[in-house]
CSV table of C-alpha atoms and ligand atoms in Angstrom, one decimal:
chain,number,residue,atom,x,y,z
W,104,UNK,CA,-0.1,0.1,0.0
W,105,UNK,CA,1.7,3.5,-1.4
W,106,UNK,CA,0.7,5.2,1.9
W,107,UNK,CA,2.8,3.2,4.2
W,108,UNK,CA,5.6,4.1,2.1
W,109,UNK,CA,4.8,7.5,2.1
W,110,UNK,CA,4.6,7.9,5.6
W,111,UNK,CA,7.4,5.9,6.3
W,112,UNK,CA,9.6,7.7,4.0
W,113,UNK,CA,8.7,11.0,5.4
W,114,UNK,CA,11.4,13.3,7.2
W,115,UNK,CA,11.6,16.8,8.2
W,116,UNK,CA,13.2,19.7,6.0
W,117,UNK,CA,16.4,21.4,7.2
W,118,UNK,CA,16.1,24.2,4.6
W,119,UNK,CA,13.4,25.6,2.1
W,120,UNK,CA,13.8,27.3,-1.4
W,121,UNK,CA,12.3,30.4,-1.9
W,122,UNK,CA,9.4,29.1,-4.2
W,123,UNK,CA,5.9,30.3,-2.8
W,124,UNK,CA,2.8,28.2,-2.3
W,125,UNK,CA,-0.4,29.0,-3.7
W,126,UNK,CA,-3.3,29.7,-1.5
W,127,UNK,CA,-5.1,26.5,-3.1
W,128,UNK,CA,-2.0,24.3,-2.2
W,129,UNK,CA,-2.3,25.5,1.4
W,130,UNK,CA,-5.9,25.0,1.7
W,131,UNK,CA,-5.8,21.7,0.5
W,132,UNK,CA,-3.1,21.0,3.5
W,133,UNK,CA,-5.6,22.8,5.8
W,134,UNK,CA,-8.4,20.6,4.7
W,135,UNK,CA,-6.6,17.6,5.3
W,136,UNK,CA,-5.5,19.0,8.8
W,137,UNK,CA,-9.0,19.6,9.9
W,138,UNK,CA,-10.0,16.0,9.1
W,139,UNK,CA,-8.0,14.6,12.0
W,140,UNK,CA,-9.8,12.7,14.5
W,141,UNK,CA,-12.1,15.1,16.8
W,142,UNK,CA,-13.6,13.8,20.1
W,143,UNK,CA,-16.5,15.7,20.6
W,144,UNK,CA,-16.4,17.4,17.1
W,145,UNK,CA,-15.2,20.4,18.9
W,146,UNK,CA,-12.7,21.6,15.9
W,147,UNK,CA,-10.1,22.6,18.7
W,148,UNK,CA,-7.4,23.6,15.8
W,149,UNK,CA,-6.9,26.6,14.7
W,150,UNK,CA,-4.2,27.6,12.1
W,151,UNK,CA,-2.6,31.4,11.4
W,152,UNK,CA,-1.1,31.4,8.3
W,153,UNK,CA,1.7,33.4,7.8
W,154,UNK,CA,3.2,34.6,4.2
W,155,UNK,CA,5.2,37.1,2.9
W,156,UNK,CA,4.9,40.1,4.8
W,157,UNK,CA,2.7,38.2,7.3
W,158,UNK,CA,5.7,36.3,8.7
W,159,UNK,CA,7.0,39.8,9.8
W,160,UNK,CA,4.5,39.5,12.5
W,161,UNK,CA,5.8,36.5,13.6
W,162,UNK,CA,9.6,37.7,13.4
W,163,UNK,CA,8.5,41.4,15.6
W,164,UNK,CA,6.8,39.0,18.3
W,165,UNK,CA,10.2,37.0,18.5
W,166,UNK,CA,11.9,40.3,18.8
W,167,UNK,CA,9.8,41.3,21.5
W,168,UNK,CA,9.5,38.5,23.4
W,169,UNK,CA,13.6,38.0,23.2
W,170,UNK,CA,13.8,41.7,24.4
W,171,UNK,CA,11.7,41.1,27.3
W,172,UNK,CA,13.6,38.0,28.3
W,173,UNK,CA,17.1,39.7,27.9
W,174,UNK,CA,16.7,43.7,27.9
W,175,UNK,CA,20.3,43.8,26.8
W,176,UNK,CA,20.4,41.4,23.9
W,177,UNK,CA,22.7,42.2,21.0
W,178,UNK,CA,22.0,42.8,17.7
W,179,UNK,CA,23.3,39.8,15.9
W,180,UNK,CA,21.1,37.4,18.4
W,181,UNK,CA,18.2,39.5,17.9
W,182,UNK,CA,18.8,39.0,13.8
W,183,UNK,CA,19.1,35.4,14.2
W,184,UNK,CA,15.8,35.3,16.0
W,185,UNK,CA,14.0,36.8,13.5
W,186,UNK,CA,15.4,35.0,10.8
W,187,UNK,CA,13.3,32.1,12.6
W,188,UNK,CA,10.0,33.5,10.6
W,189,UNK,CA,11.4,33.6,7.1
W,190,UNK,CA,13.2,29.9,7.1
W,191,UNK,CA,10.4,28.7,4.6
W,192,UNK,CA,8.0,30.7,2.5
W,193,UNK,CA,5.0,29.9,4.5
W,194,UNK,CA,4.6,29.4,8.2
W,195,UNK,CA,1.5,28.1,9.5
W,196,UNK,CA,1.1,28.3,13.4
W,197,UNK,CA,-1.2,25.5,14.8
W,198,UNK,CA,-2.9,26.3,18.1
W,199,UNK,CA,-5.2,24.4,20.3
W,200,UNK,CA,-8.4,26.4,21.6
W,201,UNK,CA,-9.9,24.3,24.1
W,202,UNK,CA,-13.7,24.0,24.6
W,203,UNK,CA,-14.6,23.1,28.4
W,204,UNK,CA,-16.4,19.7,27.8
W,205,UNK,CA,-17.7,17.3,30.3
W,206,UNK,CA,-16.5,14.0,28.1
W,207,UNK,CA,-13.5,15.4,26.2
W,208,UNK,CA,-10.5,16.9,28.7
W,209,UNK,CA,-8.2,19.5,27.6
W,210,UNK,CA,-5.5,16.7,26.7
W,211,UNK,CA,-7.7,14.9,24.4
W,212,UNK,CA,-8.4,18.5,22.4
W,213,UNK,CA,-4.2,19.1,22.4
W,214,UNK,CA,-3.8,15.7,21.0
W,215,UNK,CA,-6.5,15.9,18.2
W,216,UNK,CA,-4.6,19.5,17.4
W,217,UNK,CA,-1.4,17.2,17.1
W,218,UNK,CA,-3.3,14.9,14.8
W,219,UNK,CA,-4.2,17.6,12.9
W,220,UNK,CA,-0.5,19.0,12.4
W,221,UNK,CA,0.6,15.4,11.8
W,222,UNK,CA,-2.3,15.4,8.7
W,223,UNK,CA,-0.6,18.5,7.5
W,224,UNK,CA,2.8,17.1,7.2
W,225,UNK,CA,1.7,14.0,5.7
W,226,UNK,CA,-0.5,15.8,2.8
W,227,UNK,CA,2.4,18.3,2.4
W,228,UNK,CA,4.9,15.5,1.9
W,229,UNK,CA,2.7,13.4,-0.5
W,230,UNK,CA,2.6,16.4,-2.6
W,231,UNK,CA,6.4,16.7,-2.9
W,232,UNK,CA,6.7,19.4,-0.3
W,233,UNK,CA,8.2,19.6,3.1
W,234,UNK,CA,7.6,20.7,6.7
W,235,UNK,CA,9.9,21.4,9.7
W,236,UNK,CA,7.6,21.2,13.2
W,237,UNK,CA,9.4,23.8,15.3
W,238,UNK,CA,8.3,25.2,18.9
W,239,UNK,CA,10.8,26.3,21.4
W,240,UNK,CA,10.1,29.0,24.1
W,241,UNK,CA,8.0,31.4,22.0
W,242,UNK,CA,5.4,28.6,21.3
W,243,UNK,CA,4.6,29.1,25.3
W,244,UNK,CA,5.2,32.9,25.4
W,245,UNK,CA,2.3,35.2,26.1
W,246,UNK,CA,3.5,38.1,23.9
W,247,UNK,CA,4.2,35.6,20.7
W,248,UNK,CA,0.4,34.2,21.4
W,249,UNK,CA,-0.8,38.0,21.6
W,250,UNK,CA,0.7,39.3,18.7
W,251,UNK,CA,-0.7,36.0,16.7
W,252,UNK,CA,-4.3,37.1,17.9
W,253,UNK,CA,-4.1,33.9,20.6
W,254,UNK,CA,-5.7,34.1,24.0
W,255,UNK,CA,-3.2,33.3,26.6
W,256,UNK,CA,-4.9,30.1,27.8
W,257,UNK,CA,-4.5,28.9,24.2
W,258,UNK,CA,-1.8,26.6,23.3
W,259,UNK,CA,0.5,26.9,20.2
W,260,UNK,CA,1.1,23.3,19.0
W,261,UNK,CA,3.7,23.8,16.5
W,262,UNK,CA,5.1,26.6,14.0
W,263,UNK,CA,4.9,24.7,10.9
W,264,UNK,CA,7.5,25.9,8.1
W,265,UNK,CA,6.1,24.7,4.8
W,266,UNK,CA,7.9,24.7,1.3
W,267,UNK,CA,10.0,23.4,-1.2
W,268,UNK,CA,12.9,21.6,0.4
W,269,UNK,CA,16.8,22.5,-0.8
W,270,UNK,CA,17.9,19.9,2.0
W,271,UNK,CA,16.1,17.3,4.1
W,272,UNK,CA,17.0,15.6,7.1
W,273,UNK,CA,17.7,11.7,6.9
W,274,UNK,CA,14.7,9.2,7.1
W,275,UNK,CA,15.4,8.0,11.0
W,276,UNK,CA,15.2,4.0,11.4
W,277,UNK,CA,12.8,3.1,13.8
W,278,UNK,CA,13.7,0.6,16.4
W,279,UNK,CA,10.2,-1.2,17.1
W,280,UNK,CA,11.0,-3.4,19.7
W,281,UNK,CA,12.1,-0.5,22.2
W,282,UNK,CA,8.9,0.9,22.2
W,283,UNK,CA,6.6,-2.1,21.6
W,284,UNK,CA,5.1,-4.6,23.7
W,285,UNK,CA,3.0,-7.5,22.3
W,286,UNK,CA,0.4,-9.0,24.7
W,287,UNK,CA,-1.3,-12.4,23.4
P,264,LIG,C1,5.6,18.8,19.3
P,264,LIG,C2,7.1,19.1,18.5
P,264,LIG,C3,7.6,20.4,18.8
P,264,LIG,C4,8.9,20.0,18.2
P,264,LIG,N1,9.6,21.2,18.5
P,264,LIG,C5,10.9,21.5,17.5
P,264,LIG,C6,11.9,22.3,17.9
P,264,LIG,O1,11.6,23.3,18.7
P,264,LIG,N2,13.0,22.6,17.4
P,264,LIG,C7,13.7,21.5,16.6
P,264,LIG,O2,14.7,21.1,15.9
P,264,LIG,N3,12.7,20.3,16.2
P,264,LIG,C8,11.3,20.1,17.0
P,264,LIG,N4,10.5,19.1,17.0
P,264,LIG,C9,11.2,17.9,15.8
P,264,LIG,C10,11.1,18.3,14.7
P,264,LIG,O3,10.0,18.5,14.1
P,264,LIG,C11,11.7,16.6,13.9
P,264,LIG,O4,10.4,15.7,14.0
P,264,LIG,C12,12.7,16.1,14.4
P,264,LIG,O5,13.8,16.7,14.3
P,264,LIG,C13,13.1,14.5,14.1
P,264,LIG,O6,13.1,14.8,12.4
P,264,LIG,P1,12.2,14.1,11.4
P,264,LIG,O7,10.8,14.8,11.6
P,264,LIG,O8,13.0,14.6,10.1
P,264,LIG,O9,12.2,12.5,11.6
P,264,LIG,C14,9.4,19.1,17.4
P,264,LIG,C15,8.5,18.1,17.4
P,264,LIG,C16,7.3,18.0,17.8
P,264,LIG,C17,6.2,17.0,17.6
């Protein structure tokens, strides 16, 4: 079955080219993301798509967060931090917005958003694109959440870079025995 080879052959991109993605392509990926399993059909995922100048919003937020953490930070470190926003032509921030629900605890809603990210990643890979799923301190920083229009209680599950890769990570080998116990 070809889908097994597609999934097993995925790896993250290390670097992306400048080649932009069409809105239709990105919408296709987001439709796949939003088809993830969803207990209670709460649609806990939110997608913030940063393209072109839109990535500057994220760069500014990264810089503000860094300056708040370290007011004496040097210009080179600031530039390095800002450059994270421009690693790829498209940056999709995937967040979890939790709806209080008697049968669907928060962890299940976050897990659903993780599944949405994976759907997005596999969909991109299936089309010859590549992704890089990042988080880091910025994902938990209130300045960054605010700049992206999120509430403090929302969770940033990933900054997903998407584009045409120019350099890929090698495909990891899997040691199933280390993580599997069979009971029969
Ligand atoms: C929730 C989550 C957050 C991650 N955050 C980072 C990150 O901030 N920086 C990073 O280098 N890799 C991060 N990764 C891991 C990479 O996306 C990647 O999966 C890992 O380097 C393994 O490479 P591969 O995807 O090619 O197998 C994260 C993965 C997950 C699931």
